[in-house]
Amino acid sequence: MERKSIYDSADNQDRLILSLLYASEQQSEAFLKINSLGKVPAIKDGDLCVAESVAILQHLVAKFSIPDHYYPKDAAARAKINKYLCWYRNNTRESANLAIQQPRSEKAIKTAKTKLSATLDMLENYFLKGYSFMASNQISFAGLLTLSEFTQIERFAIDIDKKD
């Protein structure tokens, strides 16, 4: 199966490969060597295999120089981002999964709407309260992960504002 590269560095030493999910490539023997759970995202960096979006971002921050606002070096600022990143997996991510899950029954749609509405309330009233971006006044990994989830919901999911 041909892999589609979504990033190549100028010197061709670093490559980020887009897994072909529609072809179930994440269940292939080659991918399972990177993440034995068969889930994306996952990366292989030399001999190191890293799975889960937050762990991957933290690994990349430790390895490469990135602008500080994405994942601040200041302990207090980083703690605010980390608080969201810990909350994100079981809330924002889970809500997005419920919203885009196919096929779905009326009960599943109602459950997704309830979970997503609660998540949106928490985002607005807690993580965005007093900030221009998610848990910060500058774009950070918290905001990028949230954007990713809501972009998927907008493209593939239920309309949570639509009345039943």
PDB file of C-alpha atoms in Angstrom:
ATOM      1  CA  MET A   1       0.000   0.000   0.000  1.00  0.00           C
ATOM      2  CA  GLU A   2       1.383   3.405  -0.957  1.00  0.00           C
ATOM      3  CA  ARG A   3       1.837   5.793   1.951  1.00  0.00           C
ATOM      4  CA  LYS A   4       0.876   9.420   1.550  1.00  0.00           C
ATOM      5  CA  SER A   5       3.437  11.791   3.028  1.00  0.00           C
ATOM      6  CA  ILE A   6       1.946  14.886   4.575  1.00  0.00           C
ATOM      7  CA  TYR A   7       5.313  16.317   5.559  1.00  0.00           C
ATOM      8  CA  ASP A   8       8.862  15.951   4.329  1.00  0.00           C
ATOM      9  CA  SER A   9      11.698  18.098   5.606  1.00  0.00           C
ATOM     10  CA  ALA A  10      13.943  19.743   3.038  1.00  0.00           C
ATOM     11  CA  ASP A  11      16.746  17.265   3.748  1.00  0.00           C
ATOM     12  CA  ASN A  12      14.351  14.291   3.743  1.00  0.00           C
ATOM     13  CA  GLN A  13      15.524  13.175   7.190  1.00  0.00           C
ATOM     14  CA  ASP A  14      12.219  13.771   8.963  1.00  0.00           C
ATOM     15  CA  ARG A  15       8.951  12.386   7.625  1.00  0.00           C
ATOM     16  CA  LEU A  16       5.483  12.408   9.011  1.00  0.00           C
ATOM     17  CA  ILE A  17       3.310   9.787   7.370  1.00  0.00           C
ATOM     18  CA  LEU A  18      -0.452   9.909   7.181  1.00  0.00           C
ATOM     19  CA  SER A  19      -1.879   6.510   8.055  1.00  0.00           C
ATOM     20  CA  LEU A  20      -4.598   5.411   5.713  1.00  0.00           C
ATOM     21  CA  LEU A  21      -7.345   4.795   8.254  1.00  0.00           C
ATOM     22  CA  TYR A  22     -10.007   4.034   5.706  1.00  0.00           C
ATOM     23  CA  ALA A  23      -7.868   1.090   4.628  1.00  0.00           C
ATOM     24  CA  SER A  24      -7.437  -0.039   8.265  1.00  0.00           C
ATOM     25  CA  GLU A  25      -3.682   0.407   7.950  1.00  0.00           C
ATOM     26  CA  GLN A  26      -3.472   0.946  11.720  1.00  0.00           C
ATOM     27  CA  GLN A  27      -4.247  -2.775  12.089  1.00  0.00           C
ATOM     28  CA  SER A  28      -1.406  -3.848   9.795  1.00  0.00           C
ATOM     29  CA  GLU A  29       1.571  -5.785  11.153  1.00  0.00           C
ATOM     30  CA  ALA A  30       3.897  -2.854  10.370  1.00  0.00           C
ATOM     31  CA  PHE A  31       1.749  -0.332  12.249  1.00  0.00           C
ATOM     32  CA  LEU A  32       1.224  -2.680  15.207  1.00  0.00           C
ATOM     33  CA  LYS A  33       5.013  -2.589  15.693  1.00  0.00           C
ATOM     34  CA  ILE A  34       4.662   1.166  16.284  1.00  0.00           C
ATOM     35  CA  ASN A  35       1.532   0.941  18.449  1.00  0.00           C
ATOM     36  CA  SER A  36       0.501  -2.533  19.513  1.00  0.00           C
ATOM     37  CA  LEU A  37      -2.969  -1.210  20.352  1.00  0.00           C
ATOM     38  CA  GLY A  38      -3.545  -0.421  16.674  1.00  0.00           C
ATOM     39  CA  LYS A  39      -4.646   3.142  17.403  1.00  0.00           C
ATOM     40  CA  VAL A  40      -3.675   6.483  15.942  1.00  0.00           C
ATOM     41  CA  PRO A  41      -1.936   8.745  16.447  1.00  0.00           C
ATOM     42  CA  ALA A  42       1.412   7.062  16.876  1.00  0.00           C
ATOM     43  CA  ILE A  43       4.928   7.907  15.763  1.00  0.00           C
ATOM     44  CA  LYS A  44       8.233   6.121  15.441  1.00  0.00           C
ATOM     45  CA  ASP A  45      11.184   8.352  16.238  1.00  0.00           C
ATOM     46  CA  GLY A  46      14.334   6.324  15.700  1.00  0.00           C
ATOM     47  CA  ASP A  47      13.899   3.286  17.936  1.00  0.00           C
ATOM     48  CA  LEU A  48      11.286   5.007  20.112  1.00  0.00           C
ATOM     49  CA  CYS A  49       7.581   4.412  19.450  1.00  0.00           C
ATOM     50  CA  VAL A  50       5.165   6.914  21.009  1.00  0.00           C
ATOM     51  CA  ALA A  51       1.365   6.683  20.997  1.00  0.00           C
ATOM     52  CA  GLU A  52      -1.392   9.086  22.077  1.00  0.00           C
ATOM     53  CA  SER A  53      -1.559  12.689  20.930  1.00  0.00           C
ATOM     54  CA  VAL A  54      -0.552  14.322  24.212  1.00  0.00           C
ATOM     55  CA  ALA A  55       2.426  11.983  24.723  1.00  0.00           C
ATOM     56  CA  ILE A  56       3.533  12.615  21.137  1.00  0.00           C
ATOM     57  CA  LEU A  57       3.307  16.395  21.593  1.00  0.00           C
ATOM     58  CA  GLN A  58       5.247  16.227  24.861  1.00  0.00           C
ATOM     59  CA  HIS A  59       7.922  14.068  23.221  1.00  0.00           C
ATOM     60  CA  LEU A  60       8.284  16.480  20.308  1.00  0.00           C
ATOM     61  CA  VAL A  61       8.541  19.454  22.694  1.00  0.00           C
ATOM     62  CA  ALA A  62      11.327  17.686  24.592  1.00  0.00           C
ATOM     63  CA  LYS A  63      13.175  16.889  21.385  1.00  0.00           C
ATOM     64  CA  PHE A  64      12.725  20.011  19.256  1.00  0.00           C
ATOM     65  CA  SER A  65      12.732  23.749  19.780  1.00  0.00           C
ATOM     66  CA  ILE A  66       9.229  25.138  19.391  1.00  0.00           C
ATOM     67  CA  PRO A  67       7.718  28.529  20.211  1.00  0.00           C
ATOM     68  CA  ASP A  68       7.095  28.690  23.960  1.00  0.00           C
ATOM     69  CA  HIS A  69       3.396  29.534  23.692  1.00  0.00           C
ATOM     70  CA  TYR A  70       2.546  26.048  22.369  1.00  0.00           C
ATOM     71  CA  TYR A  71       3.756  24.384  25.581  1.00  0.00           C
ATOM     72  CA  PRO A  72       5.185  27.006  27.973  1.00  0.00           C
ATOM     73  CA  LYS A  73       8.376  26.441  29.925  1.00  0.00           C
ATOM     74  CA  ASP A  74       6.972  28.497  32.811  1.00  0.00           C
ATOM     75  CA  ALA A  75       5.698  25.968  35.382  1.00  0.00           C
ATOM     76  CA  ALA A  76       2.461  27.807  36.203  1.00  0.00           C
ATOM     77  CA  ALA A  77       1.554  28.400  32.547  1.00  0.00           C
ATOM     78  CA  ARG A  78       2.408  24.793  31.657  1.00  0.00           C
ATOM     79  CA  ALA A  79       0.302  23.513  34.583  1.00  0.00           C
ATOM     80  CA  LYS A  80      -2.759  25.277  33.129  1.00  0.00           C
ATOM     81  CA  ILE A  81      -2.163  23.639  29.754  1.00  0.00           C
ATOM     82  CA  ASN A  82      -1.486  20.254  31.406  1.00  0.00           C
ATOM     83  CA  LYS A  83      -4.710  20.505  33.404  1.00  0.00           C
ATOM     84  CA  TYR A  84      -6.639  20.810  30.146  1.00  0.00           C
ATOM     85  CA  LEU A  85      -4.602  18.079  28.430  1.00  0.00           C
ATOM     86  CA  CYS A  86      -5.457  15.661  31.274  1.00  0.00           C
ATOM     87  CA  TRP A  87      -9.152  16.610  31.109  1.00  0.00           C
ATOM     88  CA  TYR A  88      -9.226  16.540  27.300  1.00  0.00           C
ATOM     89  CA  ARG A  89      -8.981  12.771  26.764  1.00  0.00           C
ATOM     90  CA  ASN A  90     -12.074  11.788  28.744  1.00  0.00           C
ATOM     91  CA  ASN A  91     -14.119  14.820  27.834  1.00  0.00           C
ATOM     92  CA  THR A  92     -13.384  16.722  24.626  1.00  0.00           C
ATOM     93  CA  ARG A  93     -12.001  13.659  22.830  1.00  0.00           C
ATOM     94  CA  GLU A  94     -14.702  11.312  24.116  1.00  0.00           C
ATOM     95  CA  SER A  95     -17.433  13.815  23.194  1.00  0.00           C
ATOM     96  CA  ALA A  96     -16.047  14.113  19.681  1.00  0.00           C
ATOM     97  CA  ASN A  97     -15.894  10.334  19.312  1.00  0.00           C
ATOM     98  CA  LEU A  98     -19.519   9.993  20.370  1.00  0.00           C
ATOM     99  CA  ALA A  99     -20.563  12.742  17.969  1.00  0.00           C
ATOM    100  CA  ILE A 100     -18.876  11.240  14.899  1.00  0.00           C
ATOM    101  CA  GLN A 101     -19.507   7.574  15.667  1.00  0.00           C
ATOM    102  CA  GLN A 102     -21.329   5.682  12.915  1.00  0.00           C
ATOM    103  CA  PRO A 103     -23.821   4.068  12.729  1.00  0.00           C
ATOM    104  CA  ARG A 104     -25.817   5.607  15.531  1.00  0.00           C
ATOM    105  CA  SER A 105     -29.229   5.130  17.044  1.00  0.00           C
ATOM    106  CA  GLU A 106     -31.497   7.867  18.365  1.00  0.00           C
ATOM    107  CA  LYS A 107     -30.342   6.948  21.887  1.00  0.00           C
ATOM    108  CA  ALA A 108     -26.680   7.280  20.825  1.00  0.00           C
ATOM    109  CA  ILE A 109     -27.383  10.685  19.270  1.00  0.00           C
ATOM    110  CA  LYS A 110     -29.078  11.864  22.467  1.00  0.00           C
ATOM    111  CA  THR A 111     -26.144  10.609  24.570  1.00  0.00           C
ATOM    112  CA  ALA A 112     -23.663  12.337  22.242  1.00  0.00           C
ATOM    113  CA  LYS A 113     -25.582  15.621  22.398  1.00  0.00           C
ATOM    114  CA  THR A 114     -25.734  15.494  26.189  1.00  0.00           C
ATOM    115  CA  LYS A 115     -22.007  14.732  26.574  1.00  0.00           C
ATOM    116  CA  LEU A 116     -20.989  17.280  23.947  1.00  0.00           C
ATOM    117  CA  SER A 117     -23.168  20.023  25.457  1.00  0.00           C
ATOM    118  CA  ALA A 118     -21.635  19.395  28.901  1.00  0.00           C
ATOM    119  CA  THR A 119     -18.155  19.501  27.375  1.00  0.00           C
ATOM    120  CA  LEU A 120     -18.895  22.761  25.557  1.00  0.00           C
ATOM    121  CA  ASP A 121     -20.195  24.309  28.777  1.00  0.00           C
ATOM    122  CA  MET A 122     -17.022  23.297  30.631  1.00  0.00           C
ATOM    123  CA  LEU A 123     -14.801  24.597  27.840  1.00  0.00           C
ATOM    124  CA  GLU A 124     -16.591  27.939  27.748  1.00  0.00           C
ATOM    125  CA  ASN A 125     -17.097  28.460  31.465  1.00  0.00           C
ATOM    126  CA  TYR A 126     -13.829  27.064  32.774  1.00  0.00           C
ATOM    127  CA  PHE A 127     -11.015  26.551  30.273  1.00  0.00           C
ATOM    128  CA  LEU A 128     -11.777  29.617  28.128  1.00  0.00           C
ATOM    129  CA  LYS A 129     -12.975  31.875  30.940  1.00  0.00           C
ATOM    130  CA  GLY A 130     -10.671  34.894  31.075  1.00  0.00           C
ATOM    131  CA  TYR A 131      -8.522  33.647  28.175  1.00  0.00           C
ATOM    132  CA  SER A 132      -8.352  34.339  24.468  1.00  0.00           C
ATOM    133  CA  PHE A 133      -7.454  30.703  23.757  1.00  0.00           C
ATOM    134  CA  MET A 134      -7.861  27.374  25.529  1.00  0.00           C
ATOM    135  CA  ALA A 135      -6.348  27.806  29.040  1.00  0.00           C
ATOM    136  CA  SER A 136      -4.045  30.541  27.728  1.00  0.00           C
ATOM    137  CA  ASN A 137      -3.922  33.912  26.021  1.00  0.00           C
ATOM    138  CA  GLN A 138      -1.940  32.445  23.120  1.00  0.00           C
ATOM    139  CA  ILE A 139      -2.507  29.393  20.965  1.00  0.00           C
ATOM    140  CA  SER A 140      -1.153  26.254  22.630  1.00  0.00           C
ATOM    141  CA  PHE A 141      -1.327  22.496  22.233  1.00  0.00           C
ATOM    142  CA  ALA A 142      -4.562  22.648  24.249  1.00  0.00           C
ATOM    143  CA  GLY A 143      -6.142  24.830  21.588  1.00  0.00           C
ATOM    144  CA  LEU A 144      -4.768  22.806  18.691  1.00  0.00           C
ATOM    145  CA  LEU A 145      -6.144  19.549  20.094  1.00  0.00           C
ATOM    146  CA  THR A 146      -9.520  21.177  20.690  1.00  0.00           C
ATOM    147  CA  LEU A 147      -9.568  22.604  17.180  1.00  0.00           C
ATOM    148  CA  SER A 148      -8.853  19.165  15.785  1.00  0.00           C
ATOM    149  CA  GLU A 149     -11.799  17.634  17.635  1.00  0.00           C
ATOM    150  CA  PHE A 150     -14.301  20.319  16.669  1.00  0.00           C
ATOM    151  CA  THR A 151     -13.162  20.325  13.058  1.00  0.00           C
ATOM    152  CA  GLN A 152     -14.024  16.617  12.937  1.00  0.00           C
ATOM    153  CA  ILE A 153     -17.375  17.206  14.611  1.00  0.00           C
ATOM    154  CA  GLU A 154     -18.225  19.972  12.167  1.00  0.00           C
ATOM    155  CA  ARG A 155     -17.347  17.767   9.218  1.00  0.00           C
ATOM    156  CA  PHE A 156     -18.727  14.385  10.243  1.00  0.00           C
ATOM    157  CA  ALA A 157     -21.075  14.680  13.164  1.00  0.00           C
ATOM    158  CA  ILE A 158     -24.515  15.462  14.441  1.00  0.00           C
ATOM    159  CA  ASP A 159     -25.875  18.988  14.703  1.00  0.00           C
ATOM    160  CA  ILE A 160     -26.057  19.516  18.450  1.00  0.00           C
ATOM    161  CA  ASP A 161     -28.202  22.625  18.022  1.00  0.00           C
ATOM    162  CA  LYS A 162     -30.850  20.746  16.041  1.00  0.00           C
ATOM    163  CA  LYS A 163     -33.872  19.976  18.195  1.00  0.00           C
ATOM    164  CA  ASP A 164     -34.970  16.350  18.340  1.00  0.00           C
TER     165      ASP A 164
END
